Amino acid sequence: MKKIMFVMALAAFALSAAEVKVLTIGNSFTHSLRGSLPAIAKAQGDKLTLVFANHGGCTIQRHWKYAEQEEAKAEVKRYKHNGKAVKLRDMLQAEKWDIITIQQASPKSWVKGSFYPELDKLVAYVKKYAPDAEIVFQQTWAYRSDDPRLHKWGGQKAMYEGICNNYKEASAKFGFRVIPAGLAVELAREAQPVKFTSIAPEEIQKAKDAGKGSRLEQPGSLFTGWHWGMNRKTKQPEFRRDSIHLNARGRYLQACVWYGFLFKKSPLDIKYKSPSLKEDDAAMLRKCADRALKEYK
């Protein structure tokens, strides 16, 4: 009897397990998935192939420029796959992809008209070399409220509204689905019990004076924020602010949204939790991911 039940359990697991192959044509805003998303899929018993055709800060325009350069000259290879330099078309043909994602770089993501005409060309290129894949957009997020650029752009709300408008327009134009990571970030900002507020200058200076290795508490932040990093020019450590890239909380939230979208399963059922997160915080983030998938129009 026990043997029969064990066999039935294995059969049920096999039926529930899924396999999805994903290629991202993006930048650091998809590279942030490399930790939590595979871990979630593994914990849920699903198989995920996740490959990145990413360049840091890469716009849709630059991705298309690279593709044109690669088509023009045989020796030009702008991307890397399995440790080798390859062309974008090689990556598009490397697997039978289920989903290929595209997104705009964050500084342009909210600017009206910033996707075109290169998006039309990039979409056509993807369809040419991966005709069976579903193309999907990742809706990105607005920066943390203390990013100095937001003052010039009309504020965090203006940035988010611009992002929403651009991805809705692109989705309607091409008929593509959207992974609502940006909406999930907004929902988490509202739902979390402790809201982020700008750090006082004296606290920033105190952490800076304490030297490399010191930490600055930033309650309610979904972003890396103030941290010690290496200055690329001087090669010296510096205390700096990153108000655009997600921290462990934000990356977990993003991964929950992607998992729910890719595998058509509720983020509420996710078992995996990033080690640095508290149970109640992880549960709140999963709820926001679930809401984003249900509420995105």
C-alpha angles and dihedrals in degrees: 000000000000090000091053091049091049091052090048090051091051090050092050090049091051091052093048096045116093137193124215129176116205133184119189122206097194148085140258090319089072097031086068087074095067095096113034101030097059089042092053093048091049093049090050092051094248128129119234128184106194119180127175126217087180137146122186111262091358117167126205085252094057094046089054091046089054091049091051092049091049092050092049097051127034093211095054112100116166101174137064129222126172090351095306131108109248141164122256090246089056090056091047089055097039094090140010091259120207094196135016117190130207130186139168121248111264101247089058098032093095098039113106113244094009094123097062149128091353094057090062090053095045092050091050090049093052091048091051095056100028104030095161097052123099111236113220133181123225110217104219128209141254118256125260112282094251095059105123093219092066091072090061093044097052099263139294093295092054091051092050094047090051090051091050093049094048096049093043089051092048092045091052093046096052101024091237126150122242131224101219100215091140093054090049090055090051092049091049091051089056099039102047113100092225113053121207116250128183115276116248113252092236091056091051091050091047092055090046093051090050088067137224114344095031117127132215117210111231107181117202095016121141090183136074092250121167113009144138115269141156120269106231094212102042096028086223128126115259136182106237144160125247106187097165108052120077122247124216091288094048094044091051090050092049092048092051090054092048093046092052091047098046098043098032091234132127116263086217088076095054111126100189120089126186106251095237095055127091117235096246092047092049090049090052091050092049090052091052090050090051092048092049092054092048098042103041110109 
